[in-house]
Amino acid sequence: MGDKQKVLFVCLGNICRSPAAEGVLKKKLAEKGLDGRIVVDSAGTMGYHVGEAPDQRMRAAAARRGYDLCSRARVFAPSDFDEFDLIIAMDQNNLRDLRDLDPGSRYRRKLRLLCDFLPGSRLRDVPDPYYGGPEGFERVLDMLERAAEGIVAQLADGVSA
Ligand code: 4NP
């Protein structure tokens, strides 16, 4: 492990939920002066949208809250298991797909659900907004903003360790 903590968000297409998570966390880290110490990236478990910018509906919803989403979609690569310290899946299907790529459970301790960072919530999934209406994108952003504090705290612990 280098001196920077590295966190990767993973969803299905890497054009809605995980790019938004990346954008929200980057802004929170910058506000706390931690952006130079922590690398944030995102990836998808499928490749239909590789190379694309985030979904325009998500870009617009995020921009209204002050987040600039500028990633390009890529597929999760097995080398990401070594590259990243913390890998956060948006839903249980994403987590299952990641575990399938790690049959020996070598990287199990790095894997989390985004909802693990929502204190007091019994939710397990960040709902996929792709086929729904505009409220779905707002809901995703609400969840990501609520989770960001706990993610920053976990990463900051790692930075000072
Ligand atoms: P994401 O949303 O996993 O949050 O990026 C989706 C994007 C595209 C598709 C499904 C979900 N798709 O089926 O193309």
PDB file of N, CA, C and O in Angstrom, residues 11-43:
ATOM      1  N   CYS A  11     -20.786   0.140  -9.228  1.00  0.00           N
ATOM      2  CA  CYS A  11     -22.193  -0.130  -9.507  1.00  0.00           C
ATOM      3  C   CYS A  11     -22.263  -1.002 -10.757  1.00  0.00           C
ATOM      4  O   CYS A  11     -21.273  -1.659 -11.128  1.00  0.00           O
ATOM      5  N   LEU A  12     -23.405  -1.034 -11.432  1.00  0.00           N
ATOM      6  CA  LEU A  12     -23.555  -1.909 -12.595  1.00  0.00           C
ATOM      7  C   LEU A  12     -22.931  -1.274 -13.844  1.00  0.00           C
ATOM      8  O   LEU A  12     -22.060  -1.856 -14.484  1.00  0.00           O
ATOM      9  N   GLY A  13     -23.391  -0.074 -14.196  1.00  0.00           N
ATOM     10  CA  GLY A  13     -22.977   0.524 -15.466  1.00  0.00           C
ATOM     11  C   GLY A  13     -21.864   1.550 -15.375  1.00  0.00           C
ATOM     12  O   GLY A  13     -21.299   1.936 -16.387  1.00  0.00           O
ATOM     13  N   ASN A  14     -21.585   2.014 -14.155  1.00  0.00           N
ATOM     14  CA  ASN A  14     -20.603   3.088 -13.911  1.00  0.00           C
ATOM     15  C   ASN A  14     -20.977   4.386 -14.645  1.00  0.00           C
ATOM     16  O   ASN A  14     -20.098   5.146 -15.041  1.00  0.00           O
ATOM     17  N   ILE A  15     -22.282   4.619 -14.791  1.00  0.00           N
ATOM     18  CA  ILE A  15     -22.701   5.906 -15.353  1.00  0.00           C
ATOM     19  C   ILE A  15     -23.698   6.655 -14.458  1.00  0.00           C
ATOM     20  O   ILE A  15     -23.977   7.831 -14.713  1.00  0.00           O
ATOM     21  N   CYS A  16     -24.256   5.998 -13.440  1.00  0.00           N
ATOM     22  CA  CYS A  16     -25.194   6.711 -12.560  1.00  0.00           C
ATOM     23  C   CYS A  16     -24.709   6.759 -11.108  1.00  0.00           C
ATOM     24  O   CYS A  16     -24.245   7.794 -10.630  1.00  0.00           O
ATOM     25  N   ARG A  17     -24.819   5.633 -10.407  1.00  0.00           N
ATOM     26  CA  ARG A  17     -24.592   5.655  -8.956  1.00  0.00           C
ATOM     27  C   ARG A  17     -23.132   5.825  -8.566  1.00  0.00           C
ATOM     28  O   ARG A  17     -22.805   6.686  -7.739  1.00  0.00           O
ATOM     29  N   SER A  18     -22.248   5.014  -9.137  1.00  0.00           N
ATOM     30  CA  SER A  18     -20.847   5.096  -8.664  1.00  0.00           C
ATOM     31  C   SER A  18     -20.134   6.373  -9.114  1.00  0.00           C
ATOM     32  O   SER A  18     -19.319   6.903  -8.343  1.00  0.00           O
ATOM     33  N   PRO A  19     -20.410   6.920 -10.304  1.00  0.00           N
ATOM     34  CA  PRO A  19     -19.788   8.228 -10.603  1.00  0.00           C
ATOM     35  C   PRO A  19     -20.292   9.323  -9.673  1.00  0.00           C
ATOM     36  O   PRO A  19     -19.541  10.238  -9.315  1.00  0.00           O
ATOM     37  N   ALA A  20     -21.577   9.237  -9.282  1.00  0.00           N
ATOM     38  CA  ALA A  20     -22.118  10.223  -8.342  1.00  0.00           C
ATOM     39  C   ALA A  20     -21.443  10.071  -6.982  1.00  0.00           C
ATOM     40  O   ALA A  20     -21.079  11.067  -6.341  1.00  0.00           O
ATOM     41  N   ALA A  21     -21.242   8.821  -6.551  1.00  0.00           N
ATOM     42  CA  ALA A  21     -20.556   8.582  -5.274  1.00  0.00           C
ATOM     43  C   ALA A  21     -19.147   9.149  -5.324  1.00  0.00           C
ATOM     44  O   ALA A  21     -18.672   9.772  -4.362  1.00  0.00           O
ATOM     45  N   GLU A  22     -18.488   8.948  -6.445  1.00  0.00           N
ATOM     46  CA  GLU A  22     -17.125   9.485  -6.625  1.00  0.00           C
ATOM     47  C   GLU A  22     -17.137  11.007  -6.513  1.00  0.00           C
ATOM     48  O   GLU A  22     -16.318  11.594  -5.800  1.00  0.00           O
ATOM     49  N   GLY A  23     -18.088  11.651  -7.206  1.00  0.00           N
ATOM     50  CA  GLY A  23     -18.156  13.115  -7.192  1.00  0.00           C
ATOM     51  C   GLY A  23     -18.483  13.672  -5.821  1.00  0.00           C
ATOM     52  O   GLY A  23     -17.888  14.669  -5.383  1.00  0.00           O
ATOM     53  N   VAL A  24     -19.432  13.030  -5.125  1.00  0.00           N
ATOM     54  CA  VAL A  24     -19.815  13.504  -3.786  1.00  0.00           C
ATOM     55  C   VAL A  24     -18.633  13.364  -2.831  1.00  0.00           C
ATOM     56  O   VAL A  24     -18.292  14.303  -2.092  1.00  0.00           O
ATOM     57  N   LEU A  25     -17.983  12.209  -2.847  1.00  0.00           N
ATOM     58  CA  LEU A  25     -16.885  12.003  -1.897  1.00  0.00           C
ATOM     59  C   LEU A  25     -15.704  12.930  -2.189  1.00  0.00           C
ATOM     60  O   LEU A  25     -15.084  13.473  -1.263  1.00  0.00           O
ATOM     61  N   LYS A  26     -15.394  13.128  -3.470  1.00  0.00           N
ATOM     62  CA  LYS A  26     -14.275  14.014  -3.803  1.00  0.00           C
ATOM     63  C   LYS A  26     -14.516  15.417  -3.251  1.00  0.00           C
ATOM     64  O   LYS A  26     -13.607  16.062  -2.731  1.00  0.00           O
ATOM     65  N   LYS A  27     -15.762  15.884  -3.367  1.00  0.00           N
ATOM     66  CA  LYS A  27     -16.055  17.227  -2.870  1.00  0.00           C
ATOM     67  C   LYS A  27     -15.945  17.288  -1.348  1.00  0.00           C
ATOM     68  O   LYS A  27     -15.381  18.223  -0.789  1.00  0.00           O
ATOM     69  N   LYS A  28     -16.466  16.262  -0.679  1.00  0.00           N
ATOM     70  CA  LYS A  28     -16.385  16.247   0.795  1.00  0.00           C
ATOM     71  C   LYS A  28     -14.929  16.204   1.247  1.00  0.00           C
ATOM     72  O   LYS A  28     -14.549  16.863   2.218  1.00  0.00           O
ATOM     73  N   LEU A  29     -14.107  15.435   0.556  1.00  0.00           N
ATOM     74  CA  LEU A  29     -12.692  15.338   0.927  1.00  0.00           C
ATOM     75  C   LEU A  29     -11.986  16.677   0.709  1.00  0.00           C
ATOM     76  O   LEU A  29     -11.168  17.097   1.529  1.00  0.00           O
ATOM     77  N   ALA A  30     -12.324  17.328  -0.395  1.00  0.00           N
ATOM     78  CA  ALA A  30     -11.708  18.624  -0.675  1.00  0.00           C
ATOM     79  C   ALA A  30     -12.079  19.629   0.406  1.00  0.00           C
ATOM     80  O   ALA A  30     -11.239  20.406   0.876  1.00  0.00           O
ATOM     81  N   GLU A  31     -13.345  19.595   0.838  1.00  0.00           N
ATOM     82  CA  GLU A  31     -13.795  20.519   1.885  1.00  0.00           C
ATOM     83  C   GLU A  31     -13.032  20.308   3.193  1.00  0.00           C
ATOM     84  O   GLU A  31     -12.858  21.224   3.979  1.00  0.00           O
ATOM     85  N   LYS A  32     -12.597  19.068   3.410  1.00  0.00           N
ATOM     86  CA  LYS A  32     -11.881  18.741   4.651  1.00  0.00           C
ATOM     87  C   LYS A  32     -10.368  18.768   4.475  1.00  0.00           C
ATOM     88  O   LYS A  32      -9.621  18.392   5.390  1.00  0.00           O
ATOM     89  N   GLY A  33      -9.923  19.151   3.281  1.00  0.00           N
ATOM     90  CA  GLY A  33      -8.489  19.223   3.046  1.00  0.00           C
ATOM     91  C   GLY A  33      -7.808  17.870   2.940  1.00  0.00           C
ATOM     92  O   GLY A  33      -6.596  17.757   3.080  1.00  0.00           O
ATOM     93  N   LEU A  34      -8.596  16.828   2.685  1.00  0.00           N
ATOM     94  CA  LEU A  34      -8.037  15.466   2.612  1.00  0.00           C
ATOM     95  C   LEU A  34      -7.857  14.973   1.189  1.00  0.00           C
ATOM     96  O   LEU A  34      -7.451  13.827   0.971  1.00  0.00           O
ATOM     97  N   ASP A  35      -8.170  15.827   0.217  1.00  0.00           N
ATOM     98  CA  ASP A  35      -8.194  15.335  -1.166  1.00  0.00           C
ATOM     99  C   ASP A  35      -6.814  14.930  -1.671  1.00  0.00           C
ATOM    100  O   ASP A  35      -6.699  14.062  -2.524  1.00  0.00           O
ATOM    101  N   GLY A  36      -5.760  15.525  -1.143  1.00  0.00           N
ATOM    102  CA  GLY A  36      -4.419  15.142  -1.591  1.00  0.00           C
ATOM    103  C   GLY A  36      -3.966  13.799  -1.050  1.00  0.00           C
ATOM    104  O   GLY A  36      -2.992  13.222  -1.531  1.00  0.00           O
ATOM    105  N   ARG A  37      -4.663  13.289  -0.044  1.00  0.00           N
ATOM    106  CA  ARG A  37      -4.242  12.063   0.631  1.00  0.00           C
ATOM    107  C   ARG A  37      -5.051  10.843   0.230  1.00  0.00           C
ATOM    108  O   ARG A  37      -4.706   9.725   0.599  1.00  0.00           O
ATOM    109  N   ILE A  38      -6.137  11.074  -0.470  1.00  0.00           N
ATOM    110  CA  ILE A  38      -7.057   9.975  -0.764  1.00  0.00           C
ATOM    111  C   ILE A  38      -7.442   9.969  -2.235  1.00  0.00           C
ATOM    112  O   ILE A  38      -7.822  11.010  -2.796  1.00  0.00           O
ATOM    113  N   VAL A  39      -7.311   8.828  -2.867  1.00  0.00           N
ATOM    114  CA  VAL A  39      -7.673   8.658  -4.270  1.00  0.00           C
ATOM    115  C   VAL A  39      -9.079   8.053  -4.339  1.00  0.00           C
ATOM    116  O   VAL A  39      -9.370   7.071  -3.647  1.00  0.00           O
ATOM    117  N   VAL A  40      -9.938   8.659  -5.171  1.00  0.00           N
ATOM    118  CA  VAL A  40     -11.306   8.178  -5.323  1.00  0.00           C
ATOM    119  C   VAL A  40     -11.543   7.827  -6.793  1.00  0.00           C
ATOM    120  O   VAL A  40     -11.219   8.623  -7.683  1.00  0.00           O
ATOM    121  N   ASP A  41     -12.109   6.654  -7.032  1.00  0.00           N
ATOM    122  CA  ASP A  41     -12.394   6.225  -8.408  1.00  0.00           C
ATOM    123  C   ASP A  41     -13.710   5.445  -8.398  1.00  0.00           C
ATOM    124  O   ASP A  41     -14.278   5.163  -7.334  1.00  0.00           O
ATOM    125  N   SER A  42     -14.217   5.113  -9.602  1.00  0.00           N
ATOM    126  CA  SER A  42     -15.425   4.297  -9.691  1.00  0.00           C
ATOM    127  C   SER A  42     -15.321   3.374 -10.896  1.00  0.00           C
ATOM    128  O   SER A  42     -14.535   3.616 -11.827  1.00  0.00           O
ATOM    129  N   ALA A  43     -16.117   2.301 -10.862  1.00  0.00           N
ATOM    130  CA  ALA A  43     -16.111   1.300 -11.934  1.00  0.00           C
ATOM    131  C   ALA A  43     -17.458   0.598 -11.953  1.00  0.00           C
ATOM    132  O   ALA A  43     -18.236   0.685 -10.997  1.00  0.00           O
TER     133      ALA A  43
END
